Coordinates of C-alpha atoms and ligand atoms in Angstrom, one line a residue:
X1 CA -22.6 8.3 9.0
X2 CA -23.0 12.1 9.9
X3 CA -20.3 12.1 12.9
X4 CA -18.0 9.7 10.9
X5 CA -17.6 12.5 8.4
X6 CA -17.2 14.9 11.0
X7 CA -14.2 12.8 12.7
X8 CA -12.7 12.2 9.6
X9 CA -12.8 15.9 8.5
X10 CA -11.7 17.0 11.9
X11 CA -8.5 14.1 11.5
X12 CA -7.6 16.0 8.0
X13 CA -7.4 19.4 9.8
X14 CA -5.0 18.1 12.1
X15 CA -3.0 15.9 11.1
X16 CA -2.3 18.2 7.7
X17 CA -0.6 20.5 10.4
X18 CA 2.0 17.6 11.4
X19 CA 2.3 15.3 8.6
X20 CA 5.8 15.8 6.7
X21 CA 8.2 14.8 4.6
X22 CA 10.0 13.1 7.8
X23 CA 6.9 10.9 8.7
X24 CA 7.5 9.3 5.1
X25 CA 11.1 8.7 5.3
X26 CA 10.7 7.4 8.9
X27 CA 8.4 4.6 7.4
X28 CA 8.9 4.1 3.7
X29 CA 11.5 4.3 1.5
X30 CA 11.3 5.5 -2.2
X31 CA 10.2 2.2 -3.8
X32 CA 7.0 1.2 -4.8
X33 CA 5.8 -2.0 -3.0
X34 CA 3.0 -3.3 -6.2
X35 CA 0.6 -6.0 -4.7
X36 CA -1.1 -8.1 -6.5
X37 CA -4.2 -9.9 -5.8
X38 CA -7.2 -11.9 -7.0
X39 CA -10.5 -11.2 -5.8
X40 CA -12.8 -13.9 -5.8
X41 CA -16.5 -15.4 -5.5
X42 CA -19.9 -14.9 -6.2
X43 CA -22.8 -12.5 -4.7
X44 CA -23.3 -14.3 -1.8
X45 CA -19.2 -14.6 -0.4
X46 CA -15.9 -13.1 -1.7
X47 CA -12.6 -13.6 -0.7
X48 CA -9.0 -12.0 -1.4
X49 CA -5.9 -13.9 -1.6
X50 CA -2.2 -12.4 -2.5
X51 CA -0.9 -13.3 -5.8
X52 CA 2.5 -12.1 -6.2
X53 CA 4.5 -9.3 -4.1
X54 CA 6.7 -6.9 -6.2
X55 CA 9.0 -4.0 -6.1
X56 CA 9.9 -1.0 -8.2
X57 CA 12.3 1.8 -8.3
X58 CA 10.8 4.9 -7.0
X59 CA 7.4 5.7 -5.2
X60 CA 5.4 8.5 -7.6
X61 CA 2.6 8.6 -5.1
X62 CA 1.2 11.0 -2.2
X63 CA 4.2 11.9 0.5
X64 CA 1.9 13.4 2.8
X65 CA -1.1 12.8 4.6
X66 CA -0.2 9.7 4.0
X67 CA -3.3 8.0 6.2
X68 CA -6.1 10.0 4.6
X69 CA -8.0 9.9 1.5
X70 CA -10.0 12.3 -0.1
X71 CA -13.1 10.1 -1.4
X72 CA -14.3 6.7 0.5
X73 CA -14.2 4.6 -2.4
X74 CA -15.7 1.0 -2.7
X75 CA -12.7 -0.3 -0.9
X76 CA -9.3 1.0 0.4
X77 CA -5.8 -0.1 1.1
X78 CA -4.3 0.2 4.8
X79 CA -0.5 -0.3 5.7
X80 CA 0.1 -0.6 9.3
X81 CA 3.5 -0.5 11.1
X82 CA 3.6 -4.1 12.2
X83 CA 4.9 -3.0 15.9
X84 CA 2.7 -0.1 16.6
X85 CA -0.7 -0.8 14.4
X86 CA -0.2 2.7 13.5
X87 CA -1.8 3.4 10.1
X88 CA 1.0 4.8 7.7
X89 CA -0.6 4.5 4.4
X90 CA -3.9 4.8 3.1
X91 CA -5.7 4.6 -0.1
X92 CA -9.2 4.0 -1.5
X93 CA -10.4 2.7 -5.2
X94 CA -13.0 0.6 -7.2
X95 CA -13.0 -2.4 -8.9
X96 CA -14.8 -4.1 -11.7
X97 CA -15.2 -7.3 -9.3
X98 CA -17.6 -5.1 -7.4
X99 CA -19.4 -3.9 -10.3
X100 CA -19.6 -7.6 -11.2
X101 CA -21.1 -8.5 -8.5
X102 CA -24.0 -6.5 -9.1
X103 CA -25.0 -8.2 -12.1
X104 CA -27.0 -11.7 -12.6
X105 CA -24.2 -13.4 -13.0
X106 CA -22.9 -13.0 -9.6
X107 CA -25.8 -15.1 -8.7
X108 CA -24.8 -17.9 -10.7
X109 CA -20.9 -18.6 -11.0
X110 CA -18.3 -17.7 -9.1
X111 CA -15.3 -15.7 -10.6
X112 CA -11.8 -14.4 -9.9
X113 CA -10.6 -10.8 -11.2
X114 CA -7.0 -9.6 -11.2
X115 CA -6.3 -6.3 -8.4
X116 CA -3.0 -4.7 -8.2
X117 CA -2.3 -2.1 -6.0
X118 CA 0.7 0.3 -5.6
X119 CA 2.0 1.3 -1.9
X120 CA 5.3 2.9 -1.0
X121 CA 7.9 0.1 0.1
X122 CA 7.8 -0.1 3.6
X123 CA 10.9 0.3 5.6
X124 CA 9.9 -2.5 8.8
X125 CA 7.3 -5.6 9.0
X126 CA 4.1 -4.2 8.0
X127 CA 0.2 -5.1 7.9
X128 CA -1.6 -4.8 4.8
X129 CA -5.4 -4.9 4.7
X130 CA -7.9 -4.7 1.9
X131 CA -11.2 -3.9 2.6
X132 CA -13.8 -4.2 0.1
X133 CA -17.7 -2.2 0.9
X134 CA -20.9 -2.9 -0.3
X135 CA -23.6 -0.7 -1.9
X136 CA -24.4 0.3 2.2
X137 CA -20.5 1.4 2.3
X138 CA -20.3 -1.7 5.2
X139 CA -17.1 -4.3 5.0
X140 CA -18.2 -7.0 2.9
X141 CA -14.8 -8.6 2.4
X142 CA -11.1 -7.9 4.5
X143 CA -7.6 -9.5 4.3
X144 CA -4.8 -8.8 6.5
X145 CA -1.8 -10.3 5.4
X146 CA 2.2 -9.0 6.5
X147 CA 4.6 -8.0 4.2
X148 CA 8.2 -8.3 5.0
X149 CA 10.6 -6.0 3.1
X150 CA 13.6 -8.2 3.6
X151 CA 11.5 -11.1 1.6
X152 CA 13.8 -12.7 -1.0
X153 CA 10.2 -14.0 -3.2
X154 CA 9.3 -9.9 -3.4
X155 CA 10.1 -10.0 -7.0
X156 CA 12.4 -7.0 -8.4
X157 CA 10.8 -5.6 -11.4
X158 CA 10.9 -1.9 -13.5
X159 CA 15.4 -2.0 -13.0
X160 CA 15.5 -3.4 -16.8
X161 CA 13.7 -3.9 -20.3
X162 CA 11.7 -0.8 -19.1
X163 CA 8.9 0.5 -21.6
X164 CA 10.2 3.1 -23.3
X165 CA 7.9 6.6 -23.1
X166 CA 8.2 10.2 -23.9
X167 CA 7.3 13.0 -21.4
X168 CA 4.4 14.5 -22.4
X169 CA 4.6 17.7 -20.1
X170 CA 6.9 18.0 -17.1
X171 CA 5.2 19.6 -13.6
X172 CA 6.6 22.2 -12.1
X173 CA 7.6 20.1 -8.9
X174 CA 8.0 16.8 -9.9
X175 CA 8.8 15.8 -5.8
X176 CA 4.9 17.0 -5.7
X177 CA 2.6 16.2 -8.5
X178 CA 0.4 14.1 -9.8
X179 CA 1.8 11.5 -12.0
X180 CA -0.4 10.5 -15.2
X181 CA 0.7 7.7 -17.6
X182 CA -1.0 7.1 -21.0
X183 CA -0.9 3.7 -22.0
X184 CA -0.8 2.5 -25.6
X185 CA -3.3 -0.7 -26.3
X186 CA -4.2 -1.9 -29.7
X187 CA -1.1 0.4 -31.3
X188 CA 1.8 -2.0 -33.2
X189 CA 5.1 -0.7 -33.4
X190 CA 4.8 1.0 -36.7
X191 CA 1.7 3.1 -35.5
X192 CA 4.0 4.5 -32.4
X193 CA 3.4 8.6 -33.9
X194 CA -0.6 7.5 -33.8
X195 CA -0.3 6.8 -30.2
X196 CA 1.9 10.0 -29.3
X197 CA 0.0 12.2 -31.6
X198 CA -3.5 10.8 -29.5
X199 CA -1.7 11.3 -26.2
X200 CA -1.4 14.6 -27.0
X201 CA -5.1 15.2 -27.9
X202 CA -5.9 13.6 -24.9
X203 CA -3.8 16.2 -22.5
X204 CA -5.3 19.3 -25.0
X205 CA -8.9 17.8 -24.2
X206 CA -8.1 17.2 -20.1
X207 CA -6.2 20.9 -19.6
X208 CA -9.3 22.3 -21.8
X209 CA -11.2 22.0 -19.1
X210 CA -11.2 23.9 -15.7
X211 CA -10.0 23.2 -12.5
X212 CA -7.0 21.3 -14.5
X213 CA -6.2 24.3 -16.6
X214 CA -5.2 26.5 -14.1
X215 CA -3.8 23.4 -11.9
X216 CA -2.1 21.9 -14.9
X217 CA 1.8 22.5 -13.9
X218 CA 0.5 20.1 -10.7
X219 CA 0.6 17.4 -13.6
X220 CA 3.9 14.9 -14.7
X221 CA 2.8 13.5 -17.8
X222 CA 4.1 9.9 -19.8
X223 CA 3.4 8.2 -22.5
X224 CA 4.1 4.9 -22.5
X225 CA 4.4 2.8 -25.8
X226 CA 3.4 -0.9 -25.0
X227 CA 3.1 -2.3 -28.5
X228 CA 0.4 -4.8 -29.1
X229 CA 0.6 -7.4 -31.9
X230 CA -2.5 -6.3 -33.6
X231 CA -3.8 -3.1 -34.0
X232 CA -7.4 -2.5 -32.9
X233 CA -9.1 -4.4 -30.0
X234 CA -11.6 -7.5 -29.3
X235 CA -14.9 -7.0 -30.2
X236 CA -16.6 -10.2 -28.7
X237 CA -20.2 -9.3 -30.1
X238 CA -18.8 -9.6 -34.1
X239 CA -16.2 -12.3 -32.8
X240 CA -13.7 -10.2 -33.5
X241 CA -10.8 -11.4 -30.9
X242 CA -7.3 -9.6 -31.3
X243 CA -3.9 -10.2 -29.8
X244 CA -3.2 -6.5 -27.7
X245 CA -1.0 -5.7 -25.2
X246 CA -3.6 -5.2 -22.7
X247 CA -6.4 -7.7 -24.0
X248 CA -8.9 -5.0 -23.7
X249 CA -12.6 -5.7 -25.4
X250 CA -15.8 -4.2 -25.3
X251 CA -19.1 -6.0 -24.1
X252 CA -17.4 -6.1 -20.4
X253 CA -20.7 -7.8 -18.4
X254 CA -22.2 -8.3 -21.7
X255 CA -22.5 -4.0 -22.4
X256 CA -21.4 -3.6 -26.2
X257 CA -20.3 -0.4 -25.5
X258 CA -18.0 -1.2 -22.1
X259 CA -14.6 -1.2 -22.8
X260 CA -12.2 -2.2 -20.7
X261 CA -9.3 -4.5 -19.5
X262 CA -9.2 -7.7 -17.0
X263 CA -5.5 -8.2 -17.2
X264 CA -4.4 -5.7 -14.4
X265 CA -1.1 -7.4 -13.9
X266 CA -0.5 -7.0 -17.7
X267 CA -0.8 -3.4 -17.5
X268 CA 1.2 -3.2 -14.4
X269 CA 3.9 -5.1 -16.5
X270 CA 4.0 -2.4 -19.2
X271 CA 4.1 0.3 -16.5
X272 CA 7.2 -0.8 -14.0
X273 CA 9.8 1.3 -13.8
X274 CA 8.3 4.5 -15.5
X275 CA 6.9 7.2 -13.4
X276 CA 3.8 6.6 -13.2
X277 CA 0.4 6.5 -10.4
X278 CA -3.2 7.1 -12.2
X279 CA -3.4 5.4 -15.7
X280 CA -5.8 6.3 -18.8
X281 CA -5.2 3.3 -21.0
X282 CA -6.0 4.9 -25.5
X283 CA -7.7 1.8 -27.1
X284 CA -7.0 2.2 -31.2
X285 CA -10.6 1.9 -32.4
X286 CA -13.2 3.8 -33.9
X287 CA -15.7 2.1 -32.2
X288 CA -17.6 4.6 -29.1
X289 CA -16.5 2.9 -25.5
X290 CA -14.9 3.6 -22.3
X291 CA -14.7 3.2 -18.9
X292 CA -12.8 4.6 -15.8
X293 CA -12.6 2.7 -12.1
X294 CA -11.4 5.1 -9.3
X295 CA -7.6 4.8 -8.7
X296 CA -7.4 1.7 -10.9
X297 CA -7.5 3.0 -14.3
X298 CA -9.9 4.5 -17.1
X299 CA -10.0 3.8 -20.4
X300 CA -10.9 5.5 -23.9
X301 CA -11.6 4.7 -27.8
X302 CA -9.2 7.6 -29.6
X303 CA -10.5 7.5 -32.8
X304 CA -14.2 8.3 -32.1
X305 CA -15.6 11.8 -32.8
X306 CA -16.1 11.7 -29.2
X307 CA -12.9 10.6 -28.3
X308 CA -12.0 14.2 -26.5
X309 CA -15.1 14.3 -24.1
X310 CA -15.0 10.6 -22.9
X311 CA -11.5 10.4 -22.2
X312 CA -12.0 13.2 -19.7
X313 CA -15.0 12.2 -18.3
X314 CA -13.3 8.6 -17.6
X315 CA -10.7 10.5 -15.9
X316 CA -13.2 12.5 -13.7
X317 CA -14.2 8.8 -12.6
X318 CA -10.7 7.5 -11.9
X319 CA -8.9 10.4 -10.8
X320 CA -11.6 12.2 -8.6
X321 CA -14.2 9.5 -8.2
X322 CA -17.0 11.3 -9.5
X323 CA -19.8 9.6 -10.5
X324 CA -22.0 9.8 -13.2
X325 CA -24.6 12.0 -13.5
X326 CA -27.1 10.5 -16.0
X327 CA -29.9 8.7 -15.4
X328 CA -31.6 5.4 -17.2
X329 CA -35.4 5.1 -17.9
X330 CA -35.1 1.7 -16.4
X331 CA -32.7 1.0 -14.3
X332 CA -32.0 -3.0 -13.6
X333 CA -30.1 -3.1 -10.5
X334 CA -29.9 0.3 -8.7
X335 CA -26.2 1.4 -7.8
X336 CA -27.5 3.5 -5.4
X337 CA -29.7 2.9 -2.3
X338 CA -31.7 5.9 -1.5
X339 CA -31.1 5.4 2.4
X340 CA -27.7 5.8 1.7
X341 CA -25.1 8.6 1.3
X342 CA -23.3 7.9 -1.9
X343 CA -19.7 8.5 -1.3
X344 CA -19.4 10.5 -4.4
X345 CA -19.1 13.9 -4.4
X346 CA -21.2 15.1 -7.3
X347 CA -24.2 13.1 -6.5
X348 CA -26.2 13.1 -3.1
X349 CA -29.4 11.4 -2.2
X350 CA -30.2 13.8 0.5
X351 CA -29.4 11.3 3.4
X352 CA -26.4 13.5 4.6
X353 CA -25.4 16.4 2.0
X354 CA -23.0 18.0 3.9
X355 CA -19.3 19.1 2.6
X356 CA -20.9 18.5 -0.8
X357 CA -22.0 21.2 -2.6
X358 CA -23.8 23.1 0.1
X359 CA -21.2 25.9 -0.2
X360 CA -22.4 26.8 -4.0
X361 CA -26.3 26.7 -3.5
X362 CA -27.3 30.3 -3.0
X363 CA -24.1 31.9 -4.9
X364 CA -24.8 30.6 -8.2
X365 CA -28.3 30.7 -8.8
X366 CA -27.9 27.2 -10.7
X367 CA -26.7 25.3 -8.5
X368 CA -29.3 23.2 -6.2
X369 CA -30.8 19.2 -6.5
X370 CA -31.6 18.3 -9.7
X371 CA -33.6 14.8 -9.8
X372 CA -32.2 11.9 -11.9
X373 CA -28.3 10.9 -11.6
X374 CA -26.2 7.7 -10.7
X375 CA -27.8 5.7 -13.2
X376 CA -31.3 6.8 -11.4
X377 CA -34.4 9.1 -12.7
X378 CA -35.3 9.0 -9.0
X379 CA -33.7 9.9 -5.5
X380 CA -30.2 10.8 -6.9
X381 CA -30.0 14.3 -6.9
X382 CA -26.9 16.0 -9.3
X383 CA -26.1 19.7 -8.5
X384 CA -26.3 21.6 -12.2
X385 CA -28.6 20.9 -14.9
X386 CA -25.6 19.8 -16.9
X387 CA -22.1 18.2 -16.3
X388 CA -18.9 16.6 -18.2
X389 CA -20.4 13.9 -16.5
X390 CA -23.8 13.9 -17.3
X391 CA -23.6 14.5 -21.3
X392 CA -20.7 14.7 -24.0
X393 CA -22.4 17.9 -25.2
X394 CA -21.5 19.7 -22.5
X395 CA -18.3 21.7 -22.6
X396 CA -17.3 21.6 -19.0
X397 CA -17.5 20.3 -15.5
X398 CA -20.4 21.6 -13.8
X399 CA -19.3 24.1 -10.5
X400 CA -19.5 21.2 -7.8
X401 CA -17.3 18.8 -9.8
X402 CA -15.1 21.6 -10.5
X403 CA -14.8 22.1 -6.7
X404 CA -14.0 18.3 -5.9
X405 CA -11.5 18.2 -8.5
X406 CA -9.8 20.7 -7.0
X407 CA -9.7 19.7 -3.4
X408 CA -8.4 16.3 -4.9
X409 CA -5.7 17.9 -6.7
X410 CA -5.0 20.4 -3.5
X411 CA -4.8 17.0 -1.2
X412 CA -2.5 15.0 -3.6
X413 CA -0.2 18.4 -4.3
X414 CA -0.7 20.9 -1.4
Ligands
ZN1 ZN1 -20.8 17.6 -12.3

């Protein structure tokens, strides 16, 4: 594990020198390519299989360093040029089939979960691979499958009948930003100025908080009012079942207060054809729940007194793949293993610390291991006593997420 991080940090430092706006135009051209897939099976085998290939105007993702990511992930997404095997695209995320499979469940029924995933539209034949990694970061699942740009079945979609949204804040270089979409669910028609006005709260709380204050004209910023048929959300535990745009409910894995949404190609739906890349769907409900999946999408409650701290901390999970950094007395499965290296960049278990927060400890008196983090009491260290993502009390992000955040957002806009 050590020397793979050194390769791939040594790969960044080079190839950031030759990687340009050429290398994307020689392979891609500005459409998004939107794959969808299910992911399948139970905790013993999974598989992937393509559902439906799709293509939108514009690409409003990274232009550069196209073949790198800044976090692992749980899985990642690799285009290859079909003739060369080259790698041209690259990007990592999470899912909530992975998360599933943790649970006792997994050992008893096999499932299928929606996946949809957003490339720029190749220009020639090219590969596509998912991977998908278990808790010891090793391949538990691939799929290669080819994608043909010339395919008449590649469905057009995002040209008409096109959601309509107001720009919440416009970055200063919208050729090089980061583009953010808040998605209405559980909003009707008439409560449109709800949603807009809870948007808006939403961007105060997020450019509240350092490193995205000072980074914040980095940001292109929708809103993106998908009206539902019923206001509010499912609430399975009461029997409460609603008709939203998104079909969010809590009690996800049987956790009252995990909120969050199967219907990926849903959401998708809603989103062609606006600029959009990293989602944070605002559920109408008072009830407290959330939930955020690295590059998929989080989600939030608005009209909980905690609305303003949850709906960043589920972005600090999405956008920057932070984990959490609380701790459970008892902790049923652990997320963990100790042997292991998480791939997160706030939490370490001491196996190989480097590029973490190594840089801070000595500078800032604080800032060291703290015991009890990732959903662990022990052998998950956290670097600050306290964190946005350890406690809604807290005001800020401790110094070492502060730091990952803003490598993330120097990678994505730099
Ligand atoms: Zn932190």
């Amino acid at each position: 594990m050590f020397t793979k991080h050194i390769a791939v940090y040594v790969v960044c430092l080079l190839s950031s020198l030759t990687v340009s706006a050429q290398e994307f135009s020689q392979f891609f051209t500005n459409r998004t390519l939107r794959i969808d897939y299910n992911f399948a099976g139970n905790a013993d085998s999974q598989q992937i299989a393509v559902d439906q290939l799709n293509v939108m105007p514009g690409w409003y993702g990274k232009t550069r360093r196209l073949s790198e990511v800044p976090v692992e992930g749980n899985g990642q997404i690799i285009v290859r040029d079909h003739h060369t095997q080259q790698v041209i695209y690259r990007n990592s995320f999470s899912t909530l089939f992975q998360e599933w499979l943790s649970y006792p469940e997994a050992h008893t029924v096999r499932k299928s979960f929606e996946n949809v995933f957003l490339v720029p539209m190749p220009k020639d034949t090219a590969d596509v691979t998912i991977e998908l990694y278990n808790s010891h970061r090793k391949v538990m699942a691939a799929y290669t499958h080819r994608v043909l740009p010339a395919d008449i079945l590649i469905r057009h979609i995002g040209e008409k009948d096109v959601t309509p949204y107001v720009t919440l804040q416009q970055a200063a270089d919208t050729a090089h930003c980061i583009h953010i979409a808040y998605l209405a669910e559980g909003y009707q028609e008439s409560e449109m100025d709800v949603f807009l006005s809870d948007a808006r709260i939403a961007v105060d709380a997020l450019f509240a908080h350092e490193p995205f204050k000072k980074l914040r004209s980095r940001f292109n910023i929708i809103a993106v009012k998908a009206p539902s048929r019923e206001s509010g959300t499912s609430e399975p535990s009461k029997g409460i079942w609603k008709n939203t745009a998104l079909h969010s409910h809590f009690d996800t894995f049987y956790s009252d207060r995990y909120l969050t949404t199967l219907n990926l190609k849903d959401m998708h739906n809603w989103l062609a054809g606006t600029p959009y890349e990293h989602i944070i769907v605002l559920v109408n409900t008072e009830k407290y729940g959330g939930g955020g999946i690295l590059n998929s999408y989080n989600l939030s409650m608005t009209h909980h007194p905690s609305y303003r701290p949850v709906v960043v901390h589920e972005f600090g999970h999405s956008f920057a793949g932070l984990g959490d950094e609380y701790a459970y007395e008892a902790e049923q499965i652990p997320m963990y293993p100790h042997d292991i290296e998480p791939w997160e960049p706030n939490l370490t278990t001491k196996v190989n610390f480097h590029h973490k927060w190594e840089n801070l400890i000595g500078k800032d008196k604080l800032a060291g291991f703290y015991e009890g983090a990732g959903y662990s009491l022990k052998g998950v260290f956290r670097a600050y006593p306290d964190c946005r993502m350890r406690t809604n009390e807290t005001p800020e992000f401790c110094p070492a997420c502060r730091q990952a955040i803003t490598r993330l957002i120097d990678f994505y806009t730099e």
